[in-house]
CSV table of C-alpha atoms in Angstrom, one decimal:
chain,number,residue,atom,x,y,z
A,1,UNK,CA,-34.9,3.1,-8.9
A,2,UNK,CA,-34.9,0.5,-11.6
A,3,UNK,CA,-31.7,-1.4,-11.8
A,4,UNK,CA,-30.0,-2.9,-14.9
A,5,UNK,CA,-29.4,-6.5,-15.6
A,6,UNK,CA,-25.8,-7.6,-15.2
A,7,UNK,CA,-24.5,-9.8,-18.0
A,8,UNK,CA,-21.4,-12.0,-18.0
A,9,UNK,CA,-19.8,-11.7,-21.4
A,10,UNK,CA,-17.1,-14.0,-20.8
A,11,UNK,CA,-13.9,-14.8,-18.9
A,12,UNK,CA,-10.3,-15.8,-19.2
A,13,UNK,CA,-7.6,-17.2,-17.0
A,14,UNK,CA,-4.1,-18.5,-17.2
A,15,UNK,CA,-3.3,-22.1,-16.3
A,16,UNK,CA,-3.0,-22.5,-12.5
A,17,UNK,CA,0.3,-23.9,-11.4
A,18,UNK,CA,1.4,-25.2,-8.0
A,19,UNK,CA,3.7,-22.9,-6.1
A,20,UNK,CA,7.3,-23.0,-7.3
A,21,UNK,CA,6.6,-24.9,-10.4
A,22,UNK,CA,5.6,-23.1,-13.8
A,23,UNK,CA,5.7,-19.4,-12.6
A,24,UNK,CA,8.5,-19.6,-10.1
A,25,UNK,CA,10.0,-16.2,-11.1
A,26,UNK,CA,6.7,-14.3,-11.9
A,27,UNK,CA,4.9,-11.8,-9.8
A,28,UNK,CA,1.4,-10.7,-9.4
A,29,UNK,CA,1.4,-8.1,-12.2
A,30,UNK,CA,3.0,-10.7,-14.6
A,31,UNK,CA,0.3,-13.2,-14.2
A,32,UNK,CA,-2.6,-10.7,-14.0
A,33,UNK,CA,-1.4,-9.1,-17.2
A,34,UNK,CA,-1.4,-12.3,-19.0
A,35,UNK,CA,-4.9,-13.1,-17.9
A,36,UNK,CA,-6.1,-9.6,-18.9
A,37,UNK,CA,-4.4,-9.7,-22.2
A,38,UNK,CA,-6.1,-12.9,-23.0
A,39,UNK,CA,-9.6,-11.5,-22.2
A,40,UNK,CA,-8.9,-8.3,-24.1
A,41,UNK,CA,-7.8,-10.3,-27.2
A,42,UNK,CA,-10.7,-12.8,-27.0
A,43,UNK,CA,-13.3,-10.0,-26.8
A,44,UNK,CA,-11.8,-7.4,-29.0
A,45,UNK,CA,-11.4,-4.8,-26.3
A,46,UNK,CA,-8.3,-3.2,-27.6
A,47,UNK,CA,-8.4,0.6,-27.2
A,48,UNK,CA,-11.9,0.3,-25.3
A,49,UNK,CA,-12.7,2.6,-22.4
A,50,UNK,CA,-14.2,0.4,-19.7
A,51,UNK,CA,-16.1,1.6,-16.7
A,52,UNK,CA,-13.6,0.1,-14.3
A,53,UNK,CA,-11.4,-2.9,-13.6
A,54,UNK,CA,-11.4,-4.2,-10.0
A,55,UNK,CA,-9.7,-7.1,-8.3
A,56,UNK,CA,-6.6,-7.8,-6.3
A,57,UNK,CA,-4.3,-10.4,-4.7
A,58,UNK,CA,-4.5,-11.7,-1.1
A,59,UNK,CA,-0.7,-11.3,-0.7
A,60,UNK,CA,1.1,-8.3,-2.2
A,61,UNK,CA,4.4,-6.7,-2.1
A,62,UNK,CA,4.5,-3.3,-0.7
A,63,UNK,CA,5.2,-1.9,-4.2
A,64,UNK,CA,1.9,-3.4,-5.3
A,65,UNK,CA,-0.5,-0.9,-3.6
A,66,UNK,CA,-2.1,0.0,-6.9
A,67,UNK,CA,-1.8,-3.4,-8.6
A,68,UNK,CA,-4.8,-3.3,-10.7
A,69,UNK,CA,-4.5,0.2,-12.0
A,70,UNK,CA,-0.8,-0.4,-12.8
A,71,UNK,CA,-1.6,-3.6,-14.6
A,72,UNK,CA,-4.4,-2.1,-16.6
A,73,UNK,CA,-2.1,0.6,-17.7
A,74,UNK,CA,0.2,-2.1,-19.3
A,75,UNK,CA,-2.7,-3.6,-21.2
A,76,UNK,CA,-4.1,-2.4,-24.6
A,77,UNK,CA,-7.3,-1.0,-22.9
A,78,UNK,CA,-7.8,2.7,-23.0
A,79,UNK,CA,-5.3,3.9,-20.4
A,80,UNK,CA,-8.1,6.1,-19.0
A,81,UNK,CA,-9.7,2.9,-17.7
A,82,UNK,CA,-9.8,3.1,-13.8
A,83,UNK,CA,-8.5,0.3,-11.6
A,84,UNK,CA,-9.4,-0.5,-8.0
A,85,UNK,CA,-7.6,-2.9,-5.6
A,86,UNK,CA,-9.9,-5.2,-3.4
A,87,UNK,CA,-8.8,-7.9,-0.9
A,88,UNK,CA,-11.1,-10.4,0.9
A,89,UNK,CA,-8.9,-13.4,0.8
A,90,UNK,CA,-10.2,-16.3,-1.1
A,91,UNK,CA,-13.5,-14.2,-1.8
A,92,UNK,CA,-11.5,-11.5,-3.5
A,93,UNK,CA,-12.3,-12.6,-7.1
A,94,UNK,CA,-16.0,-13.0,-6.5
A,95,UNK,CA,-16.3,-9.9,-4.4
A,96,UNK,CA,-14.7,-8.0,-7.3
A,97,UNK,CA,-17.3,-9.2,-9.5
A,98,UNK,CA,-20.1,-8.2,-7.1
A,99,UNK,CA,-18.4,-4.6,-6.8
A,100,UNK,CA,-18.4,-4.3,-10.8
A,101,UNK,CA,-21.9,-5.8,-11.0
A,102,UNK,CA,-23.4,-3.4,-8.5
A,103,UNK,CA,-22.0,-0.4,-10.4
A,104,UNK,CA,-23.4,-1.7,-13.6
A,105,UNK,CA,-26.8,-2.4,-12.0
A,106,UNK,CA,-26.9,1.1,-10.7
A,107,UNK,CA,-26.0,2.6,-14.0
A,108,UNK,CA,-22.8,4.1,-12.8
A,109,UNK,CA,-20.7,2.2,-15.4
A,110,UNK,CA,-21.7,0.1,-18.4
A,111,UNK,CA,-18.8,-2.3,-18.4
A,112,UNK,CA,-16.1,-3.6,-16.3
A,113,UNK,CA,-13.7,-6.4,-15.5
A,114,UNK,CA,-13.5,-8.3,-12.3
A,115,UNK,CA,-10.1,-10.2,-11.7
A,116,UNK,CA,-7.8,-11.8,-9.1
A,117,UNK,CA,-4.3,-13.0,-9.1
A,118,UNK,CA,-2.0,-14.9,-6.7
A,119,UNK,CA,1.7,-15.2,-7.2
A,120,UNK,CA,2.5,-17.6,-4.2
A,121,UNK,CA,5.9,-18.5,-5.6
A,122,UNK,CA,7.0,-14.8,-5.2
A,123,UNK,CA,5.3,-13.8,-1.9
A,124,UNK,CA,7.3,-11.3,0.3
A,125,UNK,CA,9.0,-12.4,3.4
A,126,UNK,CA,8.6,-10.5,6.7
A,127,UNK,CA,11.6,-9.1,8.5
A,128,UNK,CA,12.0,-9.0,12.3
A,129,UNK,CA,11.0,-5.8,14.2
A,130,UNK,CA,14.6,-5.3,15.3
A,131,UNK,CA,15.9,-5.5,11.8
A,132,UNK,CA,13.3,-3.1,10.4
A,133,UNK,CA,14.0,-0.5,13.0
A,134,UNK,CA,17.9,-0.8,12.4
A,135,UNK,CA,17.3,-0.4,8.5
A,136,UNK,CA,15.0,2.6,9.1
A,137,UNK,CA,17.7,4.2,11.5
A,138,UNK,CA,20.5,3.4,9.0
A,139,UNK,CA,18.6,5.0,6.1
A,140,UNK,CA,18.5,8.2,8.2
A,141,UNK,CA,22.2,8.2,9.0
A,142,UNK,CA,24.4,10.6,6.9
A,143,UNK,CA,27.8,9.0,7.5
A,144,UNK,CA,28.9,5.6,6.3
A,145,UNK,CA,30.1,4.8,9.8
A,146,UNK,CA,26.7,5.7,11.2
A,147,UNK,CA,24.9,3.5,8.8
A,148,UNK,CA,27.4,0.6,9.4
A,149,UNK,CA,26.8,1.0,13.2
A,150,UNK,CA,23.0,0.7,12.8
A,151,UNK,CA,23.3,-2.2,10.4
A,152,UNK,CA,25.6,-4.1,12.8
A,153,UNK,CA,23.1,-3.6,15.8
A,154,UNK,CA,20.6,-6.6,15.0
A,155,UNK,CA,21.5,-10.0,16.0
A,156,UNK,CA,22.3,-12.7,13.5
A,157,UNK,CA,18.8,-14.3,14.0
A,158,UNK,CA,17.1,-10.9,13.3
A,159,UNK,CA,18.5,-11.1,9.7
A,160,UNK,CA,16.6,-14.3,9.0
A,161,UNK,CA,13.5,-13.7,6.8
A,162,UNK,CA,10.1,-14.8,8.3
A,163,UNK,CA,8.3,-16.9,5.7
A,164,UNK,CA,4.6,-16.8,5.1
A,165,UNK,CA,2.7,-19.3,7.3
A,166,UNK,CA,-0.9,-18.6,6.4
A,167,UNK,CA,-1.9,-18.6,10.0
A,168,UNK,CA,-5.2,-17.1,11.3
A,169,UNK,CA,-3.9,-14.4,13.6
A,170,UNK,CA,-6.6,-14.9,16.2
A,171,UNK,CA,-6.1,-18.6,16.6
A,172,UNK,CA,-2.5,-19.3,15.4
A,173,UNK,CA,-3.9,-22.1,13.3
A,174,UNK,CA,-3.4,-22.6,9.6
A,175,UNK,CA,-6.4,-23.1,7.5
A,176,UNK,CA,-5.8,-26.9,7.3
A,177,UNK,CA,-5.5,-27.0,11.1
A,178,UNK,CA,-8.9,-25.5,11.5
A,179,UNK,CA,-10.4,-27.9,8.9
A,180,UNK,CA,-9.0,-30.9,10.7
A,181,UNK,CA,-11.1,-29.7,13.7
A,182,UNK,CA,-14.0,-29.3,11.3
A,183,UNK,CA,-13.6,-32.8,10.0
A,184,UNK,CA,-13.6,-34.3,13.5
A,185,UNK,CA,-16.4,-32.1,14.9
A,186,UNK,CA,-18.8,-32.9,11.9
A,187,UNK,CA,-17.6,-36.5,11.5
A,188,UNK,CA,-16.4,-36.2,8.0
A,189,UNK,CA,-14.6,-39.4,7.1
A,190,UNK,CA,-11.4,-39.8,5.3
A,191,UNK,CA,-13.0,-42.0,2.7
A,192,UNK,CA,-15.6,-39.4,1.8
A,193,UNK,CA,-12.9,-36.7,1.5
A,194,UNK,CA,-10.9,-38.8,-0.9
A,195,UNK,CA,-13.9,-39.7,-2.9
A,196,UNK,CA,-14.8,-36.1,-3.4
A,197,UNK,CA,-11.2,-35.3,-4.4
A,198,UNK,CA,-11.1,-38.3,-6.8
A,199,UNK,CA,-14.3,-37.0,-8.4
A,200,UNK,CA,-12.9,-33.6,-8.8
A,201,UNK,CA,-9.9,-34.9,-10.8
A,202,UNK,CA,-12.1,-37.1,-12.8
A,203,UNK,CA,-14.5,-34.4,-13.8
A,204,UNK,CA,-11.7,-32.0,-14.7
A,205,UNK,CA,-9.8,-34.5,-16.9
A,206,UNK,CA,-13.1,-35.2,-18.8
A,207,UNK,CA,-13.6,-31.5,-19.2
A,208,UNK,CA,-10.1,-31.1,-20.7
A,209,UNK,CA,-10.7,-34.0,-23.0
A,210,UNK,CA,-14.0,-32.5,-24.2
A,211,UNK,CA,-12.3,-29.1,-25.0
A,212,UNK,CA,-14.3,-27.3,-22.4
A,213,UNK,CA,-11.5,-25.1,-21.4
A,214,UNK,CA,-10.2,-24.2,-25.0
A,215,UNK,CA,-11.8,-20.8,-25.0
A,216,UNK,CA,-11.3,-20.1,-21.3
A,217,UNK,CA,-7.5,-20.4,-20.8
A,218,UNK,CA,-4.6,-18.5,-22.2
A,219,UNK,CA,-1.3,-20.2,-21.9
A,220,UNK,CA,1.4,-18.2,-20.1
A,221,UNK,CA,5.2,-18.5,-19.6
A,222,UNK,CA,5.2,-21.9,-21.1
A,223,UNK,CA,2.4,-23.3,-19.1
A,224,UNK,CA,-0.6,-24.5,-21.1
A,225,UNK,CA,-2.6,-26.7,-18.7
A,226,UNK,CA,-3.4,-26.6,-15.0
A,227,UNK,CA,-0.6,-28.6,-13.5
A,228,UNK,CA,-2.3,-29.8,-10.2
A,229,UNK,CA,-4.6,-32.1,-12.2
A,230,UNK,CA,-3.8,-35.8,-11.6
A,231,UNK,CA,-5.2,-37.9,-14.4
A,232,UNK,CA,-3.8,-41.1,-12.9
A,233,UNK,CA,-5.0,-40.6,-9.4
A,234,UNK,CA,-7.2,-43.3,-7.8
A,235,UNK,CA,-8.9,-43.9,-4.5
A,236,UNK,CA,-6.2,-46.2,-3.6
A,237,UNK,CA,-3.5,-43.6,-4.2
A,238,UNK,CA,-5.4,-41.0,-2.3
A,239,UNK,CA,-5.8,-43.4,0.6
A,240,UNK,CA,-2.1,-44.0,0.7
A,241,UNK,CA,-1.2,-40.4,1.5
A,242,UNK,CA,-0.3,-39.5,5.1
A,243,UNK,CA,-2.2,-36.8,7.0
A,244,UNK,CA,-0.8,-33.4,6.4
A,245,UNK,CA,-1.8,-31.4,9.5
A,246,UNK,CA,-2.7,-33.8,12.3
A,247,UNK,CA,0.0,-36.3,11.7
A,248,UNK,CA,-1.4,-38.9,14.2
A,249,UNK,CA,-5.2,-38.8,13.9
A,250,UNK,CA,-5.8,-36.4,10.9
A,251,UNK,CA,-7.9,-37.2,7.7
A,252,UNK,CA,-6.7,-34.1,5.6
A,253,UNK,CA,-3.9,-35.0,3.1
A,254,UNK,CA,-2.2,-33.3,0.2
A,255,UNK,CA,-4.7,-35.2,-1.9
A,256,UNK,CA,-7.9,-33.9,-0.4
A,257,UNK,CA,-6.6,-30.4,0.3
A,258,UNK,CA,-5.7,-27.5,-2.0
A,259,UNK,CA,-1.9,-26.6,-2.5
A,260,UNK,CA,-0.4,-23.1,-2.6
A,261,UNK,CA,-1.0,-22.0,-6.1
A,262,UNK,CA,-0.1,-19.4,-8.7
A,263,UNK,CA,-2.7,-18.1,-11.2
A,264,UNK,CA,-4.9,-15.2,-12.4
A,265,UNK,CA,-8.4,-14.9,-13.8
A,266,UNK,CA,-10.7,-12.2,-15.3
A,267,UNK,CA,-14.4,-11.9,-16.0
A,268,UNK,CA,-15.9,-9.3,-18.3
A,269,UNK,CA,-19.3,-7.9,-17.0
A,270,UNK,CA,-21.6,-5.3,-18.8
A,271,UNK,CA,-25.0,-4.1,-19.2
A,272,UNK,CA,-27.1,-5.7,-22.0
A,273,UNK,CA,-27.0,-2.4,-23.9
A,274,UNK,CA,-23.2,-2.4,-23.9
A,275,UNK,CA,-23.0,-6.0,-24.9
A,276,UNK,CA,-25.3,-5.5,-27.8
A,277,UNK,CA,-23.6,-2.3,-28.9
A,278,UNK,CA,-20.2,-4.1,-29.0
A,279,UNK,CA,-21.7,-7.2,-30.7
A,280,UNK,CA,-20.7,-9.5,-27.7
A,281,UNK,CA,-22.3,-12.5,-26.4
A,282,UNK,CA,-24.2,-12.8,-23.1
A,283,UNK,CA,-23.5,-16.1,-21.4
A,284,UNK,CA,-25.6,-15.6,-18.2
A,285,UNK,CA,-26.6,-12.9,-15.7
A,286,UNK,CA,-25.6,-12.3,-12.1
A,287,UNK,CA,-28.9,-12.0,-10.2
A,288,UNK,CA,-28.2,-12.4,-6.5
A,289,UNK,CA,-25.2,-12.5,-4.1
A,290,UNK,CA,-24.7,-12.5,-0.4
A,291,UNK,CA,-21.7,-12.2,2.0
A,292,UNK,CA,-21.6,-13.5,5.5
A,293,UNK,CA,-19.0,-13.8,8.4
A,294,UNK,CA,-18.8,-16.4,11.2
A,295,UNK,CA,-17.4,-16.6,14.7
A,296,UNK,CA,-14.5,-19.0,14.5
A,297,UNK,CA,-12.1,-18.2,17.4
A,298,UNK,CA,-14.3,-20.0,20.1
A,299,UNK,CA,-15.8,-22.3,17.5
A,300,UNK,CA,-12.6,-23.3,15.7
A,301,UNK,CA,-14.4,-25.9,13.7
A,302,UNK,CA,-16.5,-23.2,11.8
A,303,UNK,CA,-13.7,-21.1,10.1
A,304,UNK,CA,-14.8,-22.0,6.5
A,305,UNK,CA,-18.5,-22.4,7.1
A,306,UNK,CA,-19.7,-18.8,6.7
A,307,UNK,CA,-21.4,-19.8,3.4
A,308,UNK,CA,-24.1,-21.5,5.5
A,309,UNK,CA,-25.3,-18.2,6.4
A,310,UNK,CA,-24.8,-16.5,3.1
A,311,UNK,CA,-26.8,-19.2,1.4
A,312,UNK,CA,-29.8,-19.1,3.7
A,313,UNK,CA,-29.9,-15.2,3.4
A,314,UNK,CA,-29.5,-15.2,-0.4
A,315,UNK,CA,-32.2,-18.1,-1.0
A,316,UNK,CA,-34.7,-16.1,1.1
A,317,UNK,CA,-34.1,-12.9,-1.1
A,318,UNK,CA,-34.4,-14.8,-4.2
A,319,UNK,CA,-37.4,-16.8,-3.1
A,320,UNK,CA,-35.6,-20.0,-4.1
A,321,UNK,CA,-34.7,-23.3,-2.5
A,322,UNK,CA,-31.4,-25.1,-2.5
A,323,UNK,CA,-32.8,-27.7,-4.9
A,324,UNK,CA,-33.8,-25.2,-7.6
A,325,UNK,CA,-30.3,-25.1,-9.4
A,326,UNK,CA,-29.1,-26.9,-12.5
A,327,UNK,CA,-25.5,-26.6,-11.4
A,328,UNK,CA,-23.6,-26.1,-8.2
A,329,UNK,CA,-20.1,-24.7,-8.0
A,330,UNK,CA,-18.7,-25.0,-4.4
A,331,UNK,CA,-15.1,-24.0,-4.0
A,332,UNK,CA,-13.2,-27.1,-2.7
A,333,UNK,CA,-10.5,-25.5,-0.3
A,334,UNK,CA,-10.7,-28.8,1.4
A,335,UNK,CA,-12.9,-31.7,0.7
A,336,UNK,CA,-13.8,-31.8,4.5
A,337,UNK,CA,-15.0,-28.2,4.3
A,338,UNK,CA,-17.3,-28.9,1.3
A,339,UNK,CA,-18.7,-32.1,3.0
A,340,UNK,CA,-19.4,-30.2,6.3
A,341,UNK,CA,-21.2,-27.5,4.6
A,342,UNK,CA,-23.3,-29.9,2.7
A,343,UNK,CA,-24.0,-31.8,5.9
A,344,UNK,CA,-25.3,-28.7,7.7
A,345,UNK,CA,-27.4,-27.7,4.8
A,346,UNK,CA,-29.1,-31.1,4.7
A,347,UNK,CA,-29.5,-31.8,8.5
A,348,UNK,CA,-32.2,-30.1,10.5
A,349,UNK,CA,-30.4,-30.4,13.8
A,350,UNK,CA,-27.1,-28.9,12.6
A,351,UNK,CA,-28.9,-26.2,10.7
A,352,UNK,CA,-30.8,-25.1,13.9
A,353,UNK,CA,-27.6,-25.0,15.8
A,354,UNK,CA,-26.5,-22.4,13.2
A,355,UNK,CA,-29.7,-20.4,13.9
A,356,UNK,CA,-31.4,-21.5,10.8
A,357,UNK,CA,-35.1,-22.3,10.8
A,358,UNK,CA,-34.5,-25.7,9.2
A,359,UNK,CA,-32.2,-27.5,6.8
A,360,UNK,CA,-31.8,-25.9,3.5
A,361,UNK,CA,-32.0,-29.0,1.4
A,362,UNK,CA,-29.9,-31.7,-0.3
A,363,UNK,CA,-28.3,-31.0,-3.6
A,364,UNK,CA,-27.8,-33.5,-6.4
A,365,UNK,CA,-24.1,-34.4,-6.3
A,366,UNK,CA,-24.2,-35.1,-9.9
A,367,UNK,CA,-24.7,-31.4,-10.5
A,368,UNK,CA,-21.8,-30.4,-8.3
A,369,UNK,CA,-18.5,-29.2,-9.7
A,370,UNK,CA,-19.1,-31.1,-13.0
A,371,UNK,CA,-16.0,-29.8,-14.7
A,372,UNK,CA,-13.8,-30.2,-11.7
A,373,UNK,CA,-13.2,-28.2,-8.6
A,374,UNK,CA,-10.4,-26.5,-6.7
A,375,UNK,CA,-9.1,-29.9,-5.6
A,376,UNK,CA,-8.1,-30.6,-9.1
A,377,UNK,CA,-7.4,-27.3,-10.6
A,378,UNK,CA,-5.9,-25.9,-7.4
A,379,UNK,CA,-6.5,-22.6,-5.7
A,380,UNK,CA,-4.7,-19.2,-6.3
A,381,UNK,CA,-6.6,-17.4,-3.5
A,382,UNK,CA,-7.8,-14.3,-5.4
A,383,UNK,CA,-8.2,-16.0,-8.7
A,384,UNK,CA,-10.6,-18.7,-7.8
A,385,UNK,CA,-13.7,-16.6,-7.9
A,386,UNK,CA,-13.2,-15.6,-11.5
A,387,UNK,CA,-12.5,-19.1,-12.5
A,388,UNK,CA,-15.8,-20.4,-10.9
A,389,UNK,CA,-18.0,-17.6,-12.4
A,390,UNK,CA,-16.5,-18.2,-15.8
A,391,UNK,CA,-17.1,-22.0,-15.7
A,392,UNK,CA,-20.6,-21.6,-14.5
A,393,UNK,CA,-21.6,-19.0,-17.0
A,394,UNK,CA,-20.4,-21.2,-19.7
A,395,UNK,CA,-22.2,-24.2,-18.5
A,396,UNK,CA,-25.5,-22.2,-18.4
A,397,UNK,CA,-24.8,-20.8,-21.8
A,398,UNK,CA,-24.2,-24.2,-23.3
A,399,UNK,CA,-27.5,-25.4,-21.6
A,400,UNK,CA,-29.3,-22.4,-23.1
A,401,UNK,CA,-31.3,-21.8,-19.8
A,402,UNK,CA,-31.3,-22.4,-16.1
A,403,UNK,CA,-29.9,-21.3,-12.8
A,404,UNK,CA,-26.4,-21.8,-11.1
A,405,UNK,CA,-25.3,-21.6,-7.6
A,406,UNK,CA,-21.9,-20.5,-6.3
A,407,UNK,CA,-20.4,-20.8,-2.8
A,408,UNK,CA,-16.9,-19.7,-1.9
A,409,UNK,CA,-15.4,-19.8,1.7
A,410,UNK,CA,-12.5,-17.6,2.8
A,411,UNK,CA,-10.0,-17.0,5.6
A,412,UNK,CA,-11.1,-15.0,8.7
A,413,UNK,CA,-14.4,-16.8,8.7
A,414,UNK,CA,-16.1,-15.2,5.6
A,415,UNK,CA,-18.0,-16.6,2.6
A,416,UNK,CA,-19.7,-15.3,-0.5
A,417,UNK,CA,-22.5,-16.9,-2.5
A,418,UNK,CA,-23.9,-16.0,-5.8
A,419,UNK,CA,-26.7,-17.0,-8.3
A,420,UNK,CA,-26.2,-16.9,-12.0
A,421,UNK,CA,-29.2,-17.4,-14.4
A,422,UNK,CA,-29.6,-17.7,-18.2
């Protein structure tokens, strides 16, 4: 069966904002609707019936079980456009693109939107098991006295909400705790981490000054720029920050780690025929993608290193080497995770410990995250994939030709890689 080429028409996102800043009272649907509306307006999609919209949020309220479809119905797209919720932690946005791209390639749909959103400022709290049972029993009681009796049964401490901690259930460690182990195990220095973070902010500030993001970002709720960007940061300022996870011997800080973030992004994908029929541009094509998992319970240092495997498999299928790309977009969850990944790709002994035949190669750092990465723009979990695809597609379109590489790590020891070509 012959497959169709999958074109990236364009993207849109709202500015990313650190938790409890610009979008404090906004939920997932509010943020996602803003990103989708911006995309619809930019590409004249009002009234269009698309094949499908797919995406999701890593953390949702119980009322958001059909988040994507509900949000689509609030846009100006044809209301018959289907919506599908996906969730794969930080890989959600890019996996949504793979989902839509595969349907286009197989001829099942001609167009679709991949999206992701995270409203960390409005995440739900958990309740204690004792309180939950009391509330359920109270709901079944017919008399006011019976309801009151059930409501008085939990202890005072049971009424306290349980906040989101972001821990890995099988290890009890937060992602930063795992990455501290990564930094120590792979001997990633504090200085190298801070230097990567500094470069990320520098690159993003320059991109803003050049107007690179002007046609990629829709202001929302009074926020018109990514507010994690630190134009005035320096290596000296980064070096002065205290460790955030291992207070005594740690190297991860608030400066070389991403904060909890609110934001949303969307990418318009289509067949070449649909793009031409609707007089829309083609920025680049999605040609290859791979997903991998990794064991991280026994090997706690490897939580965010699944892209090592995904990259090796993808390059073999594509018949390419790691040095064959014009641009590299590697998600900067933490500077240490990026540097550990690069070190494994570059080192024969480390690569072989991962079961690879040999090192994959050394990339040109001047081609890495040249418009800034997650350390500067920040990281609304499910929205990061769309941001990265949109950035890389525009870079390739401006160049007029070439190949781009994407790598995104995620919680639960997973990772996705992708190749874009022009």
